Amino acid sequence: MKLTVDLTQLWTNVERMGARKREVDLDSIWQDTDIDFDTQLSSSSIEITLDQISSTQGLLSVKGRQVILFISDHGFKIDDALKNSALGNKFHVFDCRTLKDMRARNRFERYHVTNNTSGEFDIFGTSKSGSPIKDKAKLNVCKNCISQLNYQNASKLTAPQRNVIVEKFNPLEFFSTYSSLFSFLPKAKPENAIYGYTEDWEKVSLHFRESADFTCQECKVCLVTARKLLHTHHVNGVKNDNSAKNLMVLCLDCHRKEPFHGHMTIKHKDMSTINMLRKEQGLLLERSWASASKYADPALQGILNLAKNRISVAPLVAHTLQSSGSGQDILFDAAWPEYGIGVHLGKKPESQNWQVFDHNEALLHFSE
């Protein structure tokens, strides 16, 4: 016998309570077997061999997670490393020439990976007096990594300027910048989750976004068809201050660019949705390097800075290459139709007539 269940009244009551339907992304659901792995990866580190490290469009990854690679063993230089981060082993974020050289020379160091963004690393060694030491220490990022990645335009800067990037390097901000390249994003820490908000925050946020017609007050994109990508931001950072002057409606892309929001990440498909809607709403009509830098995925910034020295015309953001046959259209994150060049940060599509680059390929192309 076929049963018919009517849940209309139930959903009516749910909506009266202020609750909202949420989309579930099946691709990002973590398996139970990964729970221990992710807990250890985010809280401390995992020992690993170089051949277990993957490269996700140039960035270091393990099981689809963005990671930092470092050597915990500091031997007899641990005293110096604890006093001065510049004297410790460098950590890696990119599959740079240093790592390639280590593989080529079969260097069997005891490597560790982590996605803990505190900036402190568990290291050990032997003190100058001969006693074993284990401690946490600040370490510096590898200069080859940031130069080959052209992070903050490092490849075009002087040595002293690159030193400033190294000194101010923020792992949290770095992970946020390149989050769209990865399948699995770090879980939000408790302090970045629901704590500090008022009990009626969901209702307050919804009401404020409704009053703004679900439009980002920074870039002006309307997200009425993609409401989960629109947030309500506390301007002064105080989460229980819900006064109108302290609230601002921002799309996820603009929200993560706010000061002290380096913990925010974004998936590639969500970034693509935001830029497609910006394009449809006429917000990407200006073709300039400034506009491209403002609206393109932040993961593209290093590529754009390199391309500016090679190509006079700025790229089109969210450019669609229509299929000439029965294939699917290609949405490029950035493209130069005049040259038949497109950059795609997701799964790399194929095109017979265009040069299609992923993130790392674009870096190599524009670095030549």
Short mmCIF file of C-alpha atoms in Angstrom, two decimals:
data_model
loop_
_atom_site.label_atom_id
_atom_site.label_comp_id
_atom_site.label_asym_id
_atom_site.label_seq_id
_atom_site.Cartn_x
_atom_site.Cartn_y
_atom_site.Cartn_z
CA MET A 1 0.00 0.00 0.00
CA LYS A 2 1.38 3.42 -0.99
CA LEU A 3 1.57 5.90 1.87
CA THR A 4 1.28 9.64 1.37
CA VAL A 5 2.86 11.83 4.04
CA ASP A 6 2.01 15.54 4.15
CA LEU A 7 4.67 17.57 5.97
CA THR A 8 3.24 20.96 5.04
CA GLN A 9 2.13 21.80 8.59
CA LEU A 10 5.48 20.69 10.00
CA TRP A 11 7.41 22.98 7.65
CA THR A 12 5.02 25.83 8.45
CA ASN A 13 5.81 25.47 12.16
CA VAL A 14 9.55 25.21 11.44
CA GLU A 15 9.46 28.46 9.48
CA ARG A 16 7.53 30.16 12.27
CA MET A 17 10.39 29.26 14.60
CA GLY A 18 12.77 31.16 12.33
CA ALA A 19 14.59 28.10 11.06
CA ARG A 20 15.65 27.89 7.44
CA LYS A 21 16.32 25.09 4.98
CA ARG A 22 20.00 24.46 4.38
CA GLU A 23 21.69 22.86 1.43
CA VAL A 24 23.86 19.81 2.05
CA ASP A 25 26.98 19.42 -0.06
CA LEU A 26 27.52 15.67 -0.38
CA ASP A 27 30.98 16.20 -1.85
CA SER A 28 32.24 17.80 1.35
CA ILE A 29 30.87 15.27 3.84
CA TRP A 30 33.83 13.71 5.63
CA GLN A 31 33.98 9.98 6.23
CA ASP A 32 34.07 8.64 9.78
CA THR A 33 37.48 7.11 9.04
CA ASP A 34 38.86 10.62 8.49
CA ILE A 35 37.77 12.03 11.84
CA ASP A 36 40.92 11.01 13.72
CA PHE A 37 43.07 12.08 10.78
CA ASP A 38 41.50 15.54 10.64
CA THR A 39 41.61 15.98 14.41
CA GLN A 40 45.32 15.23 14.52
CA LEU A 41 46.01 17.31 11.41
CA SER A 42 44.33 20.39 12.87
CA SER A 43 45.51 20.05 16.48
CA SER A 44 49.12 18.95 16.03
CA SER A 45 50.74 17.25 13.03
CA ILE A 46 51.15 13.94 11.21
CA GLU A 47 54.45 12.36 10.23
CA ILE A 48 54.63 11.68 6.51
CA THR A 49 56.99 10.87 3.65
CA LEU A 50 57.46 13.13 0.65
CA ASP A 51 55.84 10.61 -1.70
CA GLN A 52 52.64 10.84 0.37
CA ILE A 53 52.33 14.55 -0.34
CA SER A 54 50.13 15.61 -3.25
CA SER A 55 50.06 18.84 -5.19
CA THR A 56 46.67 20.47 -5.69
CA GLN A 57 47.32 22.92 -8.51
CA GLY A 58 50.72 23.60 -6.95
CA LEU A 59 49.61 23.86 -3.31
CA LEU A 60 50.59 21.07 -0.92
CA SER A 61 47.79 18.70 0.07
CA VAL A 62 47.04 15.37 1.73
CA LYS A 63 43.73 13.59 1.12
CA GLY A 64 42.33 16.75 -0.45
CA ARG A 65 43.25 18.91 2.54
CA GLN A 66 45.52 21.91 2.23
CA VAL A 67 48.55 21.41 4.46
CA ILE A 68 51.78 22.94 5.68
CA LEU A 69 54.88 20.73 5.47
CA PHE A 70 57.73 21.07 7.96
CA ILE A 71 60.65 19.18 9.48
CA SER A 72 60.20 18.85 13.23
CA ASP A 73 63.71 17.57 13.96
CA HIS A 74 66.06 20.54 14.52
CA GLY A 75 69.00 18.58 15.86
CA PHE A 76 71.60 20.74 17.58
CA LYS A 77 70.17 24.01 16.28
CA ILE A 78 66.99 23.81 18.35
CA ASP A 79 68.23 26.39 20.89
CA ASP A 80 68.73 28.90 18.10
CA ALA A 81 65.39 28.03 16.46
CA LEU A 82 63.50 28.64 19.71
CA LYS A 83 65.10 32.07 20.04
CA ASN A 84 64.84 33.17 16.41
CA SER A 85 62.36 31.79 13.85
CA ALA A 86 64.72 32.74 11.02
CA LEU A 87 67.23 30.16 12.30
CA GLY A 88 64.77 27.25 12.28
CA ASN A 89 63.76 24.91 9.47
CA LYS A 90 61.54 26.59 6.89
CA PHE A 91 58.00 25.29 6.37
CA HIS A 92 56.50 24.72 2.93
CA VAL A 93 53.10 25.54 1.43
CA PHE A 94 53.87 25.01 -2.26
CA ASP A 95 55.54 22.27 -4.29
CA CYS A 96 58.61 24.45 -4.72
CA ARG A 97 62.06 23.79 -6.16
CA THR A 98 63.37 23.02 -2.67
CA LEU A 99 60.99 20.06 -2.29
CA LYS A 100 61.66 18.88 -5.83
CA ASP A 101 65.38 18.94 -5.04
CA MET A 102 64.80 16.93 -1.87
CA ARG A 103 62.90 14.28 -3.83
CA ALA A 104 65.60 14.14 -6.48
CA ARG A 105 68.27 13.61 -3.83
CA ASN A 106 66.15 11.03 -1.95
CA ARG A 107 66.28 13.02 1.26
CA PHE A 108 64.59 10.85 3.88
CA GLU A 109 63.83 13.49 6.48
CA ARG A 110 61.08 13.04 9.04
CA TYR A 111 58.48 15.37 7.56
CA HIS A 112 55.29 16.45 9.27
CA VAL A 113 52.12 18.02 7.87
CA THR A 114 49.53 20.14 9.61
CA ASN A 115 46.66 22.47 8.82
CA ASN A 116 46.83 24.10 12.21
CA THR A 117 47.02 27.80 11.43
CA SER A 118 48.33 29.03 14.79
CA GLY A 119 51.77 29.59 13.26
CA GLU A 120 53.45 27.48 15.93
CA PHE A 121 55.03 24.09 15.26
CA ASP A 122 56.04 21.18 17.47
CA ILE A 123 59.80 20.79 17.15
CA PHE A 124 62.45 18.79 18.94
CA GLY A 125 66.23 18.47 19.09
CA THR A 126 69.25 18.37 21.33
CA SER A 127 70.34 21.40 23.31
CA LYS A 128 73.91 22.65 23.32
CA SER A 129 74.26 21.06 26.75
CA GLY A 130 73.27 17.69 25.30
CA SER A 131 69.77 17.37 26.76
CA PRO A 132 66.72 16.55 24.60
CA ILE A 133 64.22 19.36 24.02
CA LYS A 134 60.63 19.36 22.77
CA ASP A 135 58.80 22.65 22.40
CA LYS A 136 56.59 24.81 20.19
CA ALA A 137 58.22 27.40 17.97
CA LYS A 138 57.47 29.94 15.30
CA LEU A 139 59.03 28.99 11.97
CA ASN A 140 59.42 30.97 8.76
CA VAL A 141 57.78 30.14 5.45
CA CYS A 142 60.05 29.04 2.59
CA LYS A 143 60.94 31.95 0.29
CA ASN A 144 60.95 29.67 -2.75
CA CYS A 145 57.34 28.75 -1.97
CA ILE A 146 56.05 32.31 -1.85
CA SER A 147 58.15 33.36 -4.86
CA GLN A 148 57.04 30.52 -7.15
CA LEU A 149 53.46 31.03 -5.99
CA ASN A 150 53.92 34.77 -6.46
CA TYR A 151 52.14 35.21 -3.16
CA GLN A 152 51.62 38.94 -2.58
CA ASN A 153 53.68 39.49 -5.75
CA ALA A 154 56.77 38.06 -4.01
CA SER A 155 58.52 37.07 -7.24
CA LYS A 156 58.73 40.71 -8.34
CA LEU A 157 59.93 42.13 -5.03
CA THR A 158 63.38 42.82 -3.67
CA ALA A 159 64.94 40.50 -1.08
CA PRO A 160 64.17 42.91 1.81
CA GLN A 161 60.55 43.17 0.63
CA ARG A 162 60.23 39.37 0.51
CA ASN A 163 61.61 39.26 4.03
CA VAL A 164 58.70 41.44 5.15
CA ILE A 165 56.21 38.95 3.63
CA VAL A 166 57.98 36.13 5.48
CA GLU A 167 57.90 38.02 8.79
CA LYS A 168 54.20 38.89 8.45
CA PHE A 169 53.10 35.57 6.90
CA ASN A 170 49.73 34.55 8.36
CA PRO A 171 48.83 30.85 7.79
CA LEU A 172 45.15 31.58 8.45
CA GLU A 173 45.01 34.28 5.78
CA PHE A 174 47.00 32.08 3.39
CA PHE A 175 44.59 29.14 3.77
CA SER A 176 41.62 31.44 3.19
CA THR A 177 43.18 32.87 0.02
CA TYR A 178 43.56 29.46 -1.62
CA SER A 179 40.58 27.65 -0.06
CA SER A 180 38.70 27.42 -3.37
CA LEU A 181 41.33 25.02 -4.74
CA PHE A 182 40.51 22.31 -2.20
CA SER A 183 37.75 19.72 -1.84
CA PHE A 184 37.83 19.66 1.95
CA LEU A 185 38.00 22.81 4.03
CA PRO A 186 39.21 23.03 7.64
CA LYS A 187 36.45 22.80 10.20
CA ALA A 188 35.56 26.08 11.86
CA LYS A 189 37.03 26.52 15.31
CA PRO A 190 34.54 27.02 18.18
CA GLU A 191 35.56 30.66 18.62
CA ASN A 192 34.68 31.26 14.96
CA ALA A 193 31.37 29.41 15.09
CA ILE A 194 28.21 30.23 17.06
CA TYR A 195 29.78 31.51 20.27
CA GLY A 196 29.18 35.13 21.18
CA TYR A 197 26.04 35.56 19.08
CA THR A 198 22.68 36.44 20.62
CA GLU A 199 20.04 33.72 20.79
CA ASP A 200 17.92 35.46 18.16
CA TRP A 201 20.84 35.96 15.74
CA GLU A 202 19.34 33.79 12.99
CA LYS A 203 16.18 35.92 12.95
CA VAL A 204 18.12 39.20 13.19
CA SER A 205 20.40 38.20 10.34
CA LEU A 206 17.54 37.08 8.11
CA HIS A 207 15.58 40.27 8.77
CA PHE A 208 18.60 42.46 8.02
CA ARG A 209 19.35 40.63 4.77
CA GLU A 210 15.71 40.89 3.77
CA SER A 211 15.79 44.64 4.43
CA ALA A 212 18.79 44.85 2.07
CA ASP A 213 16.91 42.87 -0.60
CA PHE A 214 19.53 40.13 -0.22
CA THR A 215 22.12 42.39 -1.84
CA CYS A 216 25.76 42.68 -0.81
CA GLN A 217 26.39 46.22 0.42
CA GLU A 218 30.00 46.09 -0.79
CA CYS A 219 29.99 44.65 -4.33
CA LYS A 220 26.20 45.08 -4.89
CA VAL A 221 25.56 41.52 -6.09
CA CYS A 222 22.00 40.35 -5.43
CA LEU A 223 21.94 36.85 -3.96
CA VAL A 224 18.23 36.32 -3.55
CA THR A 225 18.64 33.07 -5.51
CA ALA A 226 21.69 32.00 -3.48
CA ARG A 227 20.94 33.24 0.02
CA LYS A 228 23.38 30.92 1.77
CA LEU A 229 26.19 32.93 0.14
CA LEU A 230 25.02 36.15 1.83
CA HIS A 231 26.07 36.93 5.40
CA THR A 232 25.38 39.60 7.99
CA HIS A 233 28.66 41.05 9.23
CA HIS A 234 29.34 42.74 12.57
CA VAL A 235 31.34 45.84 11.66
CA ASN A 236 33.06 46.31 15.02
CA GLY A 237 33.60 42.59 15.56
CA VAL A 238 31.34 42.43 18.62
CA LYS A 239 28.96 39.58 17.84
CA ASN A 240 26.30 40.49 20.37
CA ASP A 241 26.00 44.09 19.13
CA ASN A 242 23.09 43.83 16.70
CA SER A 243 22.48 47.55 16.34
CA ALA A 244 21.71 48.58 12.76
CA LYS A 245 24.85 50.74 12.51
CA ASN A 246 26.97 47.69 13.40
CA LEU A 247 25.48 45.35 10.80
CA MET A 248 26.42 45.06 7.15
CA VAL A 249 25.18 42.63 4.51
CA LEU A 250 28.06 41.02 2.62
CA CYS A 251 28.45 38.21 0.14
CA LEU A 252 30.77 35.44 1.28
CA ASP A 253 33.58 36.71 -0.97
CA CYS A 254 33.44 40.27 0.40
CA HIS A 255 32.94 39.02 3.95
CA ARG A 256 36.13 36.97 4.00
CA LYS A 257 38.10 40.01 2.82
CA GLU A 258 37.14 41.99 5.93
CA PRO A 259 39.86 42.56 8.55
CA PHE A 260 40.35 39.66 10.99
CA HIS A 261 38.30 37.28 8.85
CA GLY A 262 41.16 35.09 7.69
CA HIS A 263 39.35 32.07 9.15
CA MET A 264 36.68 32.24 6.45
CA THR A 265 36.95 29.88 3.50
CA ILE A 266 35.01 29.51 0.27
CA LYS A 267 34.44 26.65 -2.14
CA HIS A 268 35.17 27.06 -5.82
CA LYS A 269 31.58 26.41 -6.86
CA ASP A 270 30.35 29.10 -4.44
CA MET A 271 32.90 31.62 -5.71
CA SER A 272 31.81 30.75 -9.27
CA THR A 273 28.16 31.29 -8.36
CA ILE A 274 28.88 34.73 -6.89
CA ASN A 275 30.85 35.83 -9.94
CA MET A 276 28.29 34.44 -12.40
CA LEU A 277 25.58 36.47 -10.65
CA ARG A 278 27.82 39.54 -10.63
CA LYS A 279 28.27 39.09 -14.36
CA GLU A 280 24.56 38.56 -15.05
CA GLN A 281 23.77 41.69 -13.04
CA GLY A 282 26.22 43.84 -15.00
CA LEU A 283 28.76 44.25 -12.20
CA LEU A 284 31.72 42.96 -14.21
CA LEU A 285 31.41 45.23 -17.25
CA GLU A 286 34.53 47.24 -16.47
CA ARG A 287 37.53 45.50 -17.98
CA SER A 288 40.53 46.68 -16.03
CA TRP A 289 43.26 45.20 -13.89
CA ALA A 290 41.78 46.90 -10.83
CA SER A 291 38.37 45.36 -11.48
CA ALA A 292 39.86 41.92 -12.12
CA SER A 293 41.83 42.13 -8.89
CA LYS A 294 38.72 43.16 -6.95
CA TYR A 295 36.33 40.51 -8.26
CA ALA A 296 38.46 37.51 -9.26
CA ASP A 297 39.01 34.64 -6.86
CA PRO A 298 41.84 35.73 -4.50
CA ALA A 299 43.66 32.50 -5.42
CA LEU A 300 44.23 34.11 -8.84
CA GLN A 301 45.96 37.22 -7.50
CA GLY A 302 49.49 35.90 -7.98
CA ILE A 303 48.64 34.86 -11.53
CA LEU A 304 47.09 38.24 -12.35
CA ASN A 305 50.19 40.05 -11.11
CA LEU A 306 52.36 37.92 -13.38
CA ALA A 307 50.00 38.23 -16.36
CA LYS A 308 50.02 42.02 -16.08
CA ASN A 309 53.67 41.95 -17.15
CA ARG A 310 52.94 39.71 -20.14
CA ILE A 311 49.56 40.84 -21.48
CA SER A 312 48.45 44.45 -21.81
CA VAL A 313 44.72 43.76 -21.58
CA ALA A 314 43.07 42.71 -18.33
CA PRO A 315 41.20 39.38 -18.18
CA LEU A 316 37.47 38.85 -18.17
CA VAL A 317 36.26 37.44 -14.85
CA ALA A 318 33.69 34.62 -15.02
CA HIS A 319 33.93 34.27 -18.79
CA THR A 320 31.82 31.56 -20.40
CA LEU A 321 33.16 29.71 -23.43
CA GLN A 322 30.15 28.34 -25.22
CA SER A 323 30.40 24.83 -26.60
CA SER A 324 30.29 24.54 -30.39
CA GLY A 325 28.98 20.99 -30.19
CA SER A 326 27.13 18.84 -27.70
CA GLY A 327 29.69 19.43 -24.94
CA GLN A 328 29.24 21.61 -21.88
CA ASP A 329 30.04 25.31 -21.74
CA ILE A 330 33.22 26.18 -19.84
CA LEU A 331 33.16 28.84 -17.13
CA PHE A 332 36.63 30.31 -16.74
CA ASP A 333 37.59 32.07 -13.53
CA ALA A 334 39.64 34.44 -15.69
CA ALA A 335 40.07 34.52 -19.46
CA TRP A 336 41.67 36.39 -22.34
CA PRO A 337 39.45 35.59 -25.37
CA GLU A 338 41.77 37.54 -27.69
CA TYR A 339 44.54 35.06 -26.96
CA GLY A 340 42.42 31.96 -26.40
CA ILE A 341 43.68 31.63 -22.82
CA GLY A 342 41.53 30.63 -19.86
CA VAL A 343 42.25 29.80 -16.22
CA HIS A 344 39.96 27.37 -14.39
CA LEU A 345 40.45 26.60 -10.70
CA GLY A 346 38.12 23.63 -10.52
CA LYS A 347 38.35 20.31 -12.34
CA LYS A 348 40.23 21.16 -15.50
CA PRO A 349 37.96 21.17 -18.60
CA GLU A 350 39.12 20.39 -22.13
CA SER A 351 38.95 22.69 -25.13
CA GLN A 352 40.31 22.10 -28.62
CA ASN A 353 40.80 25.76 -29.49
CA TRP A 354 41.84 27.32 -26.18
CA GLN A 355 44.81 27.04 -23.87
CA VAL A 356 43.20 25.96 -20.61
CA PHE A 357 45.34 26.30 -17.48
CA ASP A 358 44.80 25.26 -13.91
CA HIS A 359 46.32 27.36 -11.14
CA ASN A 360 49.84 25.92 -11.27
CA GLU A 361 49.95 25.79 -15.07
CA ALA A 362 48.96 29.45 -15.25
CA LEU A 363 51.73 30.37 -12.81
CA LEU A 364 54.28 28.55 -14.97
CA HIS A 365 52.92 30.03 -18.21
CA PHE A 366 53.02 33.64 -17.06
CA SER A 367 56.37 33.19 -15.28
CA GLU A 368 58.18 32.27 -18.49
#
